[in-house]
CSV table of C-alpha atoms and ligand atoms in Angstrom, one decimal:
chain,number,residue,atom,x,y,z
A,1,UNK,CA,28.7,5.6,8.6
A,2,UNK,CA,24.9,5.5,8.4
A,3,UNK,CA,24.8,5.3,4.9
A,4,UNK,CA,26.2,2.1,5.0
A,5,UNK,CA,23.4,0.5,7.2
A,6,UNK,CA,21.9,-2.2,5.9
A,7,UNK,CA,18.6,-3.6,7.3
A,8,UNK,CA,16.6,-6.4,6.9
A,9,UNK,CA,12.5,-5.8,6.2
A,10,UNK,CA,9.9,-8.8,7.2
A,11,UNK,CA,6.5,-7.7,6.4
A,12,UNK,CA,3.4,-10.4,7.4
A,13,UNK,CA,0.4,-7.9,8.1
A,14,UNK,CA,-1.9,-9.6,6.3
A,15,UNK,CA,-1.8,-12.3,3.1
A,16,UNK,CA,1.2,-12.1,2.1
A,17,UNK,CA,4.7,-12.8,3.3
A,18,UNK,CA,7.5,-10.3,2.2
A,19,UNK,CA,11.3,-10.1,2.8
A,20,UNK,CA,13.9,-7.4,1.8
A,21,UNK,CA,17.6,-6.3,2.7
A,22,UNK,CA,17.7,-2.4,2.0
A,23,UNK,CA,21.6,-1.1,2.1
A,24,UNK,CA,21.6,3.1,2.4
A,25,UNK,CA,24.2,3.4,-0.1
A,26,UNK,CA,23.8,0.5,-2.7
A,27,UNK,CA,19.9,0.5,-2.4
A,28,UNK,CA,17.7,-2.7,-2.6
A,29,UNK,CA,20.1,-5.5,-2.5
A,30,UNK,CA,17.1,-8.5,-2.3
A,31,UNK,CA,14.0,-9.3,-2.1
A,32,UNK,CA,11.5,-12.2,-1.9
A,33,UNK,CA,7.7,-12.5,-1.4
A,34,UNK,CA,5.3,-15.4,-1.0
A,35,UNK,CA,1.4,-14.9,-1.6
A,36,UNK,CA,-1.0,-16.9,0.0
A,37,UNK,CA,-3.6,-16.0,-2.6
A,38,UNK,CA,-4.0,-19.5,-3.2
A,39,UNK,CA,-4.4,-20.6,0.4
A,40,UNK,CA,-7.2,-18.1,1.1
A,41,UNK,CA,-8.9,-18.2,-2.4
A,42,UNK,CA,-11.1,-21.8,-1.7
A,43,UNK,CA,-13.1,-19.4,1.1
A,44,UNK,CA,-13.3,-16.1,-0.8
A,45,UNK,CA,-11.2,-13.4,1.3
A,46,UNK,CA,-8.5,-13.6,4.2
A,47,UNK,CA,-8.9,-16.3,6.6
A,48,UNK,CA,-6.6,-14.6,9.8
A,49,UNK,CA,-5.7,-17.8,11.4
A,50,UNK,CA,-4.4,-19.6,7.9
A,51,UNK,CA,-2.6,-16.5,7.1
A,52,UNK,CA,-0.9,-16.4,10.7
A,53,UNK,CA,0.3,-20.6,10.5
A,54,UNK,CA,1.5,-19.9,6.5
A,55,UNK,CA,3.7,-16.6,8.2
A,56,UNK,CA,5.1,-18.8,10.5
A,57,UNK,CA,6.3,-21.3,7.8
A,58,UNK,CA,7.1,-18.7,5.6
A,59,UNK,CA,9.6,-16.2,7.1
A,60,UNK,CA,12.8,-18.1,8.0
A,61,UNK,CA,13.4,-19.6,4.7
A,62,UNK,CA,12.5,-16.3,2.7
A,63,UNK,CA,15.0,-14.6,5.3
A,64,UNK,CA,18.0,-17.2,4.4
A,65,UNK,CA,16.7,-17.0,0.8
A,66,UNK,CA,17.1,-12.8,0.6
A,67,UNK,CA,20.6,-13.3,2.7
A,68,UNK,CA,21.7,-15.9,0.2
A,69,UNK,CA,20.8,-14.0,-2.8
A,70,UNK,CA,22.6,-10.7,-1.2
A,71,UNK,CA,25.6,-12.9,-0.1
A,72,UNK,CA,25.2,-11.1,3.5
A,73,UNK,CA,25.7,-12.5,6.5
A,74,UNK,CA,24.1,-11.9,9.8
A,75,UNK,CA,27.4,-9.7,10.6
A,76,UNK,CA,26.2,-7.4,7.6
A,77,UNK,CA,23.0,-6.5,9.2
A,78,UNK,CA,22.7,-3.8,11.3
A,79,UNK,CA,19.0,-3.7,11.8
A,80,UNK,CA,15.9,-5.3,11.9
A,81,UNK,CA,12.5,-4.3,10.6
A,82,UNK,CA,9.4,-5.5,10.9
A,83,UNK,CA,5.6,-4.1,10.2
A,84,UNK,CA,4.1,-3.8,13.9
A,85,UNK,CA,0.6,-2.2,12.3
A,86,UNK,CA,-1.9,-1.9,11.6
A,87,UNK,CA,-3.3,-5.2,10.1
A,88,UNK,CA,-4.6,-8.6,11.0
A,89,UNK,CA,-3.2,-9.2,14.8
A,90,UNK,CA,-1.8,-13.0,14.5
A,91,UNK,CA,0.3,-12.3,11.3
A,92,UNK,CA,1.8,-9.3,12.8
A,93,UNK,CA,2.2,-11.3,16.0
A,94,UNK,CA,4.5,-13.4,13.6
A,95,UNK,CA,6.7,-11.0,11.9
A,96,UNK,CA,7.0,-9.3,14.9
A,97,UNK,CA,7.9,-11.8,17.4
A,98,UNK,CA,10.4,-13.6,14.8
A,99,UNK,CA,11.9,-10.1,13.3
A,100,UNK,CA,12.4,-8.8,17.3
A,101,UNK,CA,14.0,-12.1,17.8
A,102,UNK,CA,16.4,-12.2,15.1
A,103,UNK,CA,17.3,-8.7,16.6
A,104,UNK,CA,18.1,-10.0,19.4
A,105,UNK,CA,20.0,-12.6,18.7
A,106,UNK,CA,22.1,-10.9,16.0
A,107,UNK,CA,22.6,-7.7,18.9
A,108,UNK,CA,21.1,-5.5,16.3
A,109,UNK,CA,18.4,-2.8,16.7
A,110,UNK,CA,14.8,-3.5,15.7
A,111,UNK,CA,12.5,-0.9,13.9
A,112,UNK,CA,8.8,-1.5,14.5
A,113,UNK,CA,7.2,-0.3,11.0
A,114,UNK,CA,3.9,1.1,10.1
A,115,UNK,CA,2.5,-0.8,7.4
A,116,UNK,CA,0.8,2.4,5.3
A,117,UNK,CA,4.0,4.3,6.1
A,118,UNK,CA,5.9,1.6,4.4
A,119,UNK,CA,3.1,2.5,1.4
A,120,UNK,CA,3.9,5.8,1.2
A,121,UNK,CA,7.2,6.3,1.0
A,122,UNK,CA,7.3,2.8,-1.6
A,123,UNK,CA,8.5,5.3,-4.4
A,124,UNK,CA,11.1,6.3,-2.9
A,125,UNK,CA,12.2,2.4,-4.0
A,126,UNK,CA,12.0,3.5,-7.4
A,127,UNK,CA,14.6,5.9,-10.2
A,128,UNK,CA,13.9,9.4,-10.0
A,129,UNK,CA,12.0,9.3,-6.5
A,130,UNK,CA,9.9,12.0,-5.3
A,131,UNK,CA,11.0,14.8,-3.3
A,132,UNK,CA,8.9,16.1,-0.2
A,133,UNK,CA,6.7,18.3,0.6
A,134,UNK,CA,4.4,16.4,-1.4
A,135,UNK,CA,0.6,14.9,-1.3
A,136,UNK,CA,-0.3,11.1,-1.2
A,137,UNK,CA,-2.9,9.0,-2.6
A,138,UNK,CA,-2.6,5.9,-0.6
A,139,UNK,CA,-5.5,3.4,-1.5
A,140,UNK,CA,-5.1,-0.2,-0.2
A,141,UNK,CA,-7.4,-3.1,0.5
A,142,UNK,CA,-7.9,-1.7,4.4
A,143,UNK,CA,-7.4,1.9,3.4
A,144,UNK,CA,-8.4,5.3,1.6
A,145,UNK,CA,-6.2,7.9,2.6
A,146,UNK,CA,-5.1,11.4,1.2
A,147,UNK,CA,-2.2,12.5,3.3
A,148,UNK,CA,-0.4,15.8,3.3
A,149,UNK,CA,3.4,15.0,3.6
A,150,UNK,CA,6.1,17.4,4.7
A,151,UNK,CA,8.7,14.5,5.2
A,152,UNK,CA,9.1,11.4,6.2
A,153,UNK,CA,7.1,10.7,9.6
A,154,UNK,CA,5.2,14.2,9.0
A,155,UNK,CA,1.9,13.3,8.1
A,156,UNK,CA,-1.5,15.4,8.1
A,157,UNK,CA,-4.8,13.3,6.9
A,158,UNK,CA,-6.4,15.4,4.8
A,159,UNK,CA,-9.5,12.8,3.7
A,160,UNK,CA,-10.1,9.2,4.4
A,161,UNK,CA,-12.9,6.3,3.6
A,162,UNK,CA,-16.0,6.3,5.8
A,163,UNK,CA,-16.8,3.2,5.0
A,164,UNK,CA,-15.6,0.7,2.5
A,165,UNK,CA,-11.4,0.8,1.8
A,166,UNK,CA,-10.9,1.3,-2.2
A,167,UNK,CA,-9.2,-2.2,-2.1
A,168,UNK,CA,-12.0,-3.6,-0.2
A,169,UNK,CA,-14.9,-2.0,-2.4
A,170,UNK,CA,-13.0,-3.4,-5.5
A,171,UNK,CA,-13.2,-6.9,-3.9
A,172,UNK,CA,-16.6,-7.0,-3.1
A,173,UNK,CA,-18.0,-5.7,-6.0
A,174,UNK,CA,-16.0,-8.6,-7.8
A,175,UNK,CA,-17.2,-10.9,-5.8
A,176,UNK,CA,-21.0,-10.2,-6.6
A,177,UNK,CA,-19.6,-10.6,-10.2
A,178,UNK,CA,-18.8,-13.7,-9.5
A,179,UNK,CA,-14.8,-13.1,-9.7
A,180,UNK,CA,-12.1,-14.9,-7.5
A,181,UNK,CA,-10.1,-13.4,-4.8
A,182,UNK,CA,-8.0,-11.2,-4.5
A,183,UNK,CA,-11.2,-9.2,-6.4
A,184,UNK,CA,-9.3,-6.1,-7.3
A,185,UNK,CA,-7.3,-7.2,-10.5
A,186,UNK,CA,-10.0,-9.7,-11.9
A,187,UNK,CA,-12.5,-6.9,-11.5
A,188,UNK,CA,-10.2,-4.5,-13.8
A,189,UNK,CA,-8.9,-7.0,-16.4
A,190,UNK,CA,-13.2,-7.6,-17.0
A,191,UNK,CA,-13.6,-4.2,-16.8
A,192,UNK,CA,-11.6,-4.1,-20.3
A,193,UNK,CA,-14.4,-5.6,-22.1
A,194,UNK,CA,-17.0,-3.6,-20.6
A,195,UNK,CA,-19.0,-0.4,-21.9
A,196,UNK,CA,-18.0,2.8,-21.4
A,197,UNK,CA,-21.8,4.2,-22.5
A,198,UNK,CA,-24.3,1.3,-20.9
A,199,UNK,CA,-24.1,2.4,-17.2
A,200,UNK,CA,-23.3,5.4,-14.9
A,201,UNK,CA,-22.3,4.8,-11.3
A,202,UNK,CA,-22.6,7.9,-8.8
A,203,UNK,CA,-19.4,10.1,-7.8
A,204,UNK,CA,-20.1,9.5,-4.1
A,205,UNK,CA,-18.9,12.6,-2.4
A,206,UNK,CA,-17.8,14.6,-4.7
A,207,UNK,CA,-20.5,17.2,-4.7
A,208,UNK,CA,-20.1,18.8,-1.6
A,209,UNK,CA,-16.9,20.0,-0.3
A,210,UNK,CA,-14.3,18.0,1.8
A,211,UNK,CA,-11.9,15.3,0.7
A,212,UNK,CA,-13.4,12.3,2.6
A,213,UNK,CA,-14.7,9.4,0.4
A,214,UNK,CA,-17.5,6.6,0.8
A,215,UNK,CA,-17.0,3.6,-1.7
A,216,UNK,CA,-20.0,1.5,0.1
A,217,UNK,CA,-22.8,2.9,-1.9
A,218,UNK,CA,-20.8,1.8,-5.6
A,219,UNK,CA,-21.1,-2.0,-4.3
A,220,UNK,CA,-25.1,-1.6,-3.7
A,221,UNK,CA,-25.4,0.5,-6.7
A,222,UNK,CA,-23.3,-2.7,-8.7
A,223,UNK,CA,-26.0,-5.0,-6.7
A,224,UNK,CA,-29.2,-2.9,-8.2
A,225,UNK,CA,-27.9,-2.9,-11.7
A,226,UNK,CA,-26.9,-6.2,-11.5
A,227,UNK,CA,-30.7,-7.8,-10.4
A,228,UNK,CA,-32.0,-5.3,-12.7
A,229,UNK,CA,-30.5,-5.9,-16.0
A,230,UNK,CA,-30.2,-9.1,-17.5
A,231,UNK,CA,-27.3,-11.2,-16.1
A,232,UNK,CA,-25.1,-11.6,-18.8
A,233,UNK,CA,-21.2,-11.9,-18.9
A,234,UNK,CA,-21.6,-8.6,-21.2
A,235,UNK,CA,-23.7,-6.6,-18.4
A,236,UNK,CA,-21.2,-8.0,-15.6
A,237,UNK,CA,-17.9,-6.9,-18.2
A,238,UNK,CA,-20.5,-3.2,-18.4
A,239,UNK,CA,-20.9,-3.2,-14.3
A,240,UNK,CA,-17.2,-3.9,-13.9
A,241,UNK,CA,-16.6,-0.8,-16.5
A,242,UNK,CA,-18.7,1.5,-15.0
A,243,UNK,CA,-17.4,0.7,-11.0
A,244,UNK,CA,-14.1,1.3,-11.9
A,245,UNK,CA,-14.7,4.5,-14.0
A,246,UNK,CA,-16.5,6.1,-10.8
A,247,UNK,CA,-13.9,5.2,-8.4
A,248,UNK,CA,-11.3,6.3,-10.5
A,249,UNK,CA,-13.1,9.3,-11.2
A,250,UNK,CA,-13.7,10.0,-7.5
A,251,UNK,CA,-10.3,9.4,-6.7
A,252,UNK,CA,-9.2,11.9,-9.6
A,253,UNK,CA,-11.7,14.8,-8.7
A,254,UNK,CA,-10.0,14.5,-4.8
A,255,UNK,CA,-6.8,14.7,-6.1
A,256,UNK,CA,-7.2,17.5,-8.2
A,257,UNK,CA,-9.0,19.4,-4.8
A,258,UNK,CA,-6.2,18.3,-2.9
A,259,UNK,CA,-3.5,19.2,-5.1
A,260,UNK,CA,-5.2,22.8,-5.4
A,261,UNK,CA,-5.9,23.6,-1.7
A,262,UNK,CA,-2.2,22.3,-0.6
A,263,UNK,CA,-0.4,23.9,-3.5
A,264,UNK,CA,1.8,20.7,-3.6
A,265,UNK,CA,3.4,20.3,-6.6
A,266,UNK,CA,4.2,16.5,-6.2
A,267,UNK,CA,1.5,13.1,-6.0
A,268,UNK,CA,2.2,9.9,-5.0
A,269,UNK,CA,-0.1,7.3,-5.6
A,270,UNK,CA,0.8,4.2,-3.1
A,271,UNK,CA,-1.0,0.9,-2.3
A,272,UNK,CA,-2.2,-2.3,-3.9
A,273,UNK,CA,-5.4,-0.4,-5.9
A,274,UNK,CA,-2.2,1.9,-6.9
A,275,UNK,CA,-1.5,-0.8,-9.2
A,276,UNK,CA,-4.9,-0.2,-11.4
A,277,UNK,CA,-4.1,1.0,-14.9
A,278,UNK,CA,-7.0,3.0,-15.4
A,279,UNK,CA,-6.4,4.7,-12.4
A,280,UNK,CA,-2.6,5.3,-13.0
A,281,UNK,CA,-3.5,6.7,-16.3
A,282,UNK,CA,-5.8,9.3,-15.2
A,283,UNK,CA,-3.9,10.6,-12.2
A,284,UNK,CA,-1.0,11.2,-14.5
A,285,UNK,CA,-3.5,13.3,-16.2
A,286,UNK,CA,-4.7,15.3,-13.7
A,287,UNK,CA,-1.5,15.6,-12.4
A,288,UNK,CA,-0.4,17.0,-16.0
A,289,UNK,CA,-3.2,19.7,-16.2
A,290,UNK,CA,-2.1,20.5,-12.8
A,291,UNK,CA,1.5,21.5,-13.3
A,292,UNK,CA,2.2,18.4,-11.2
A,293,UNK,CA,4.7,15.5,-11.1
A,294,UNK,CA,2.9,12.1,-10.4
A,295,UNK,CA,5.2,9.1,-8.9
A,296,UNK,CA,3.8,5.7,-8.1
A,297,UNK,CA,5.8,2.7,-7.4
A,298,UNK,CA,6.7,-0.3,-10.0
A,299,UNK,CA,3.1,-2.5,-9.5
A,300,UNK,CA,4.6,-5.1,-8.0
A,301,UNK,CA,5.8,-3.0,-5.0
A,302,UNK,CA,2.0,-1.4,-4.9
A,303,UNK,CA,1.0,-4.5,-3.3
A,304,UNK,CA,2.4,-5.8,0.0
A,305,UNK,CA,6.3,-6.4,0.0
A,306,UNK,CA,9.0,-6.5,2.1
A,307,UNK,CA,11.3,-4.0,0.6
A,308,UNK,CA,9.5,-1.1,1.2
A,309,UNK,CA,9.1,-1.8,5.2
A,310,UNK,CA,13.2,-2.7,4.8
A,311,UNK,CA,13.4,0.6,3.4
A,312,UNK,CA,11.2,2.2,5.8
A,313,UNK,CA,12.9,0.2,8.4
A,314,UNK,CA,16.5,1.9,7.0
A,315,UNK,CA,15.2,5.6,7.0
A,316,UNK,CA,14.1,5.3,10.5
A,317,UNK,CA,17.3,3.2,12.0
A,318,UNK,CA,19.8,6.3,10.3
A,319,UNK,CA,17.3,8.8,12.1
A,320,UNK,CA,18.2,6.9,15.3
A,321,UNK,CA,14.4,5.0,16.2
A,322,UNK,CA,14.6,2.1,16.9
A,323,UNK,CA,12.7,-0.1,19.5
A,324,UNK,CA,13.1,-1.2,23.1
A,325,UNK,CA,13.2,-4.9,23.9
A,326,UNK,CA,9.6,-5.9,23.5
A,327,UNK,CA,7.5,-6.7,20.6
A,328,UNK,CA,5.4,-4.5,19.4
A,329,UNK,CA,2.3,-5.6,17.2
A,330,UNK,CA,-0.9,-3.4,16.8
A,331,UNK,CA,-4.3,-4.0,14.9
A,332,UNK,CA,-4.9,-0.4,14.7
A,333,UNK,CA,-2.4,2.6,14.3
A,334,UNK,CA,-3.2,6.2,13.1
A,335,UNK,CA,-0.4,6.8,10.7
A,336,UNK,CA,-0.6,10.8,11.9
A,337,UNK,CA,0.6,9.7,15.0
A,338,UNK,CA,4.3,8.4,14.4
A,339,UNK,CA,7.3,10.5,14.9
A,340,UNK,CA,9.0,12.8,12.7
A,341,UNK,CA,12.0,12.3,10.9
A,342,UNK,CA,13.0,15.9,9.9
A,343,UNK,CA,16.6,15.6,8.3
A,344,UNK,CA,16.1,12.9,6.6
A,345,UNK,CA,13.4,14.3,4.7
A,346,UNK,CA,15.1,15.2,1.5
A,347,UNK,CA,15.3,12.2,-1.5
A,348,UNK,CA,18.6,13.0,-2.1
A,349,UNK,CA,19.3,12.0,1.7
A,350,UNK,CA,16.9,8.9,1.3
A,351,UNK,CA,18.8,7.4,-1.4
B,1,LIG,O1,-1.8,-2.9,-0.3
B,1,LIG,P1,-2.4,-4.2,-0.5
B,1,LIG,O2,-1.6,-5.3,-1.1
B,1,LIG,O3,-2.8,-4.8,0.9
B,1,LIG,C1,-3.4,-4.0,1.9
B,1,LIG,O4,-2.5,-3.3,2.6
B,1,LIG,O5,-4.6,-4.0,2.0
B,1,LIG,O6,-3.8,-4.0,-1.3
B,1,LIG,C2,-4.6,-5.1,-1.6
B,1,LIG,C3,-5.8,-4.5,-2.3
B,1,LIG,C4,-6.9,-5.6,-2.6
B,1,LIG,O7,-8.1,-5.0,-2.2
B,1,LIG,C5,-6.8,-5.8,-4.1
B,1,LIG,O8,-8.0,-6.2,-4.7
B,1,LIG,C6,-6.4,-4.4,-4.6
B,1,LIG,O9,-5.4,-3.9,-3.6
B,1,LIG,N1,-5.8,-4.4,-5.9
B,1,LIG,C7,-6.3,-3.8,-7.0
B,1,LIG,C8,-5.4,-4.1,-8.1
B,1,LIG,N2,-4.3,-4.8,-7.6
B,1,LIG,C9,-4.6,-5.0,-6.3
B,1,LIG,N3,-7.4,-3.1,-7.2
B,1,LIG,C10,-7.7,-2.7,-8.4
B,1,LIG,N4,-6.9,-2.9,-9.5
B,1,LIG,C11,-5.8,-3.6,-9.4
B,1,LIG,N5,-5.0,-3.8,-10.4
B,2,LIG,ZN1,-0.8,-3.1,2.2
């Protein structure tokens, strides 16, 4: 029966280290994650070949861990998934090579994952999932994209970033503001104390039709202000304010355009910037003066985790794709370009 598949998720694309077991019929049955925030926070962003060794310690106990906390066995498992892309080359290398192998040895399929696939369909994790067709907002530290979505593996990318990722435009501004890595959190808990009147950032894009975005400009406009006005913990809380308003702001007036010119009734908002509050909040407005339904996945599966690749992993295995024996790891990957998985595309089939 392929709803009683269970499959195991190892995701290592880039800092942090997740592990899942997804079961078709009793859902997520565990799941485990170690951040190397820490680790890369003494040198201000990612460093590639730290994250790759920290991978390599991290996997195998995190698997036994999730298997113990099941009670499965390797006889339980019937697949293996594992993100194979897009993200830094040496930590997929990792959760590729050991997530093949434990395929292998356990005589079990593997299921090479697309990171920003394993975004999108996170709220299907979640009560009351979405239900395609549906449009998604998927904003992450490497990418800004709005996807049409018909069903699971049918994608159409309606706008993207030109430049600067959401995630990555939230981490550099904080840095100028003198905030710790990861950027993107630290720069919305200051933006709390900052005014909403001091400071108006540009909407970049937003005058001229199109659904493409450019964050790049909001970071030198954040620079200007900053040499400008007096340097101050209140003008950096007022620069932190006024960044976050006009992403968010951006982001809304797309999703409102995008929402109209698909006529889909249904947003999902996916990704670790999917985890801002000010953002959450507003898309739940637009989506309400829209006549939409917004879903967005608990915060803590916004950010990278293994459960949504196991589930990923899990939709594709019942479907029937799996991969040959090789390992497959790539930096880059256009999410458009990965096979469709028609029948499964109902939630109702999902869960
Ligand atoms: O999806 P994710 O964990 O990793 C990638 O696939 O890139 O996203 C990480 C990004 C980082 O840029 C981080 O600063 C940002 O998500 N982020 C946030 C928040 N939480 C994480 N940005 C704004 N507000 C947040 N609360
Ligand atoms: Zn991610």
């Amino acid at each position: 029966m392929v709803d009683d598949l269970c499959v195991l998720g190892i995701e290592t694309s880039c800092d942090e280290t997740g592990v899942a077991l997804y079961h078709g019929r009793q859902g997520l049955l565990a799941e485990a994650l170690h951040s190397q925030v820490e680790l890369h926070a003494a040198y201000g962003g990612v460093v590639p070949e730290i994250a790759s060794r920290d991978h390599v310690r991290r996997v195998l106990p995190l698997v036994q861990q999730v298997m113990a906390q099941a009670g499965v066995t390797a006889r339980d498992i019937h697949g293996v998934a594992y993100t194979a892309g897009p993200g830094l080359i040496g930590a997929l290398l990792v959760g590729a090579a050991i997530g093949r192998s434990l395929a292998f040895g356990w005589n079990v399929p593997a299921v090479a994952v697309h990171h920003m696939e394993g975004h999108l369909l996170a709220p299907l994790l979640e009560q009351d999932p979405p239900s395609f067709p549906l449009l998604a907002l998927l904003v992450s530290g490497g990418h800004t994209l709005l996807i049409d979505v018909a069903g699971v593996g049918r994608y159409r990318i309606l706008g993207e970033s030109l430049d600067d990722a959401v995630g990555e435009a939230f981490d550099k501004t904080a840095k100028l503001l003198g905030l710790g890595y990861p950027g993107g959190p630290a720069l919305a808990a200051l933006a709390e104390q900052g005014s909403p009147t001091r400071f108006t950032f540009p909407r970049p894009m937003t005058d001229r039709p199109g659904l493409d975005f450019s964050f790049s400009g909001l970071k030198t406009c954040a620079i200007t202000t900053l040499q400008r006005a007096e340097n101050s913990p209140q003008t950096r809380a007022d620069i932190a304010y006024s960044f976050q308003e006009a992403v968010v702001d951006t982001l809304a007036i797309k999703c409102r355009r995008a929402l109209r010119e698909t006529g889909r009734r249904c947003l999902i908002v996916a990704g670790g910037v999917g985890a801002n509050r000010a953002l959450r909040e507003r898309l739940q407005e637009v989506a309400a003066q829209e006549g939409c339904r917004v879903h967005y996945p608990r915060p803590a599966f916004c950010t990278d985790n293994g459960a949504m690749i196991a589930l990923v992993g899990w939709l594709r295995l019942r479907a029937g794709i799996h991969e040959p024996l090789s390992i497959k790891a790539t930096a880059r990957w256009p999410v458009d370009s990965l096979s469709a998985c028609d029948e499964y595309c109902s939630t109702a089939q999902a869960r």
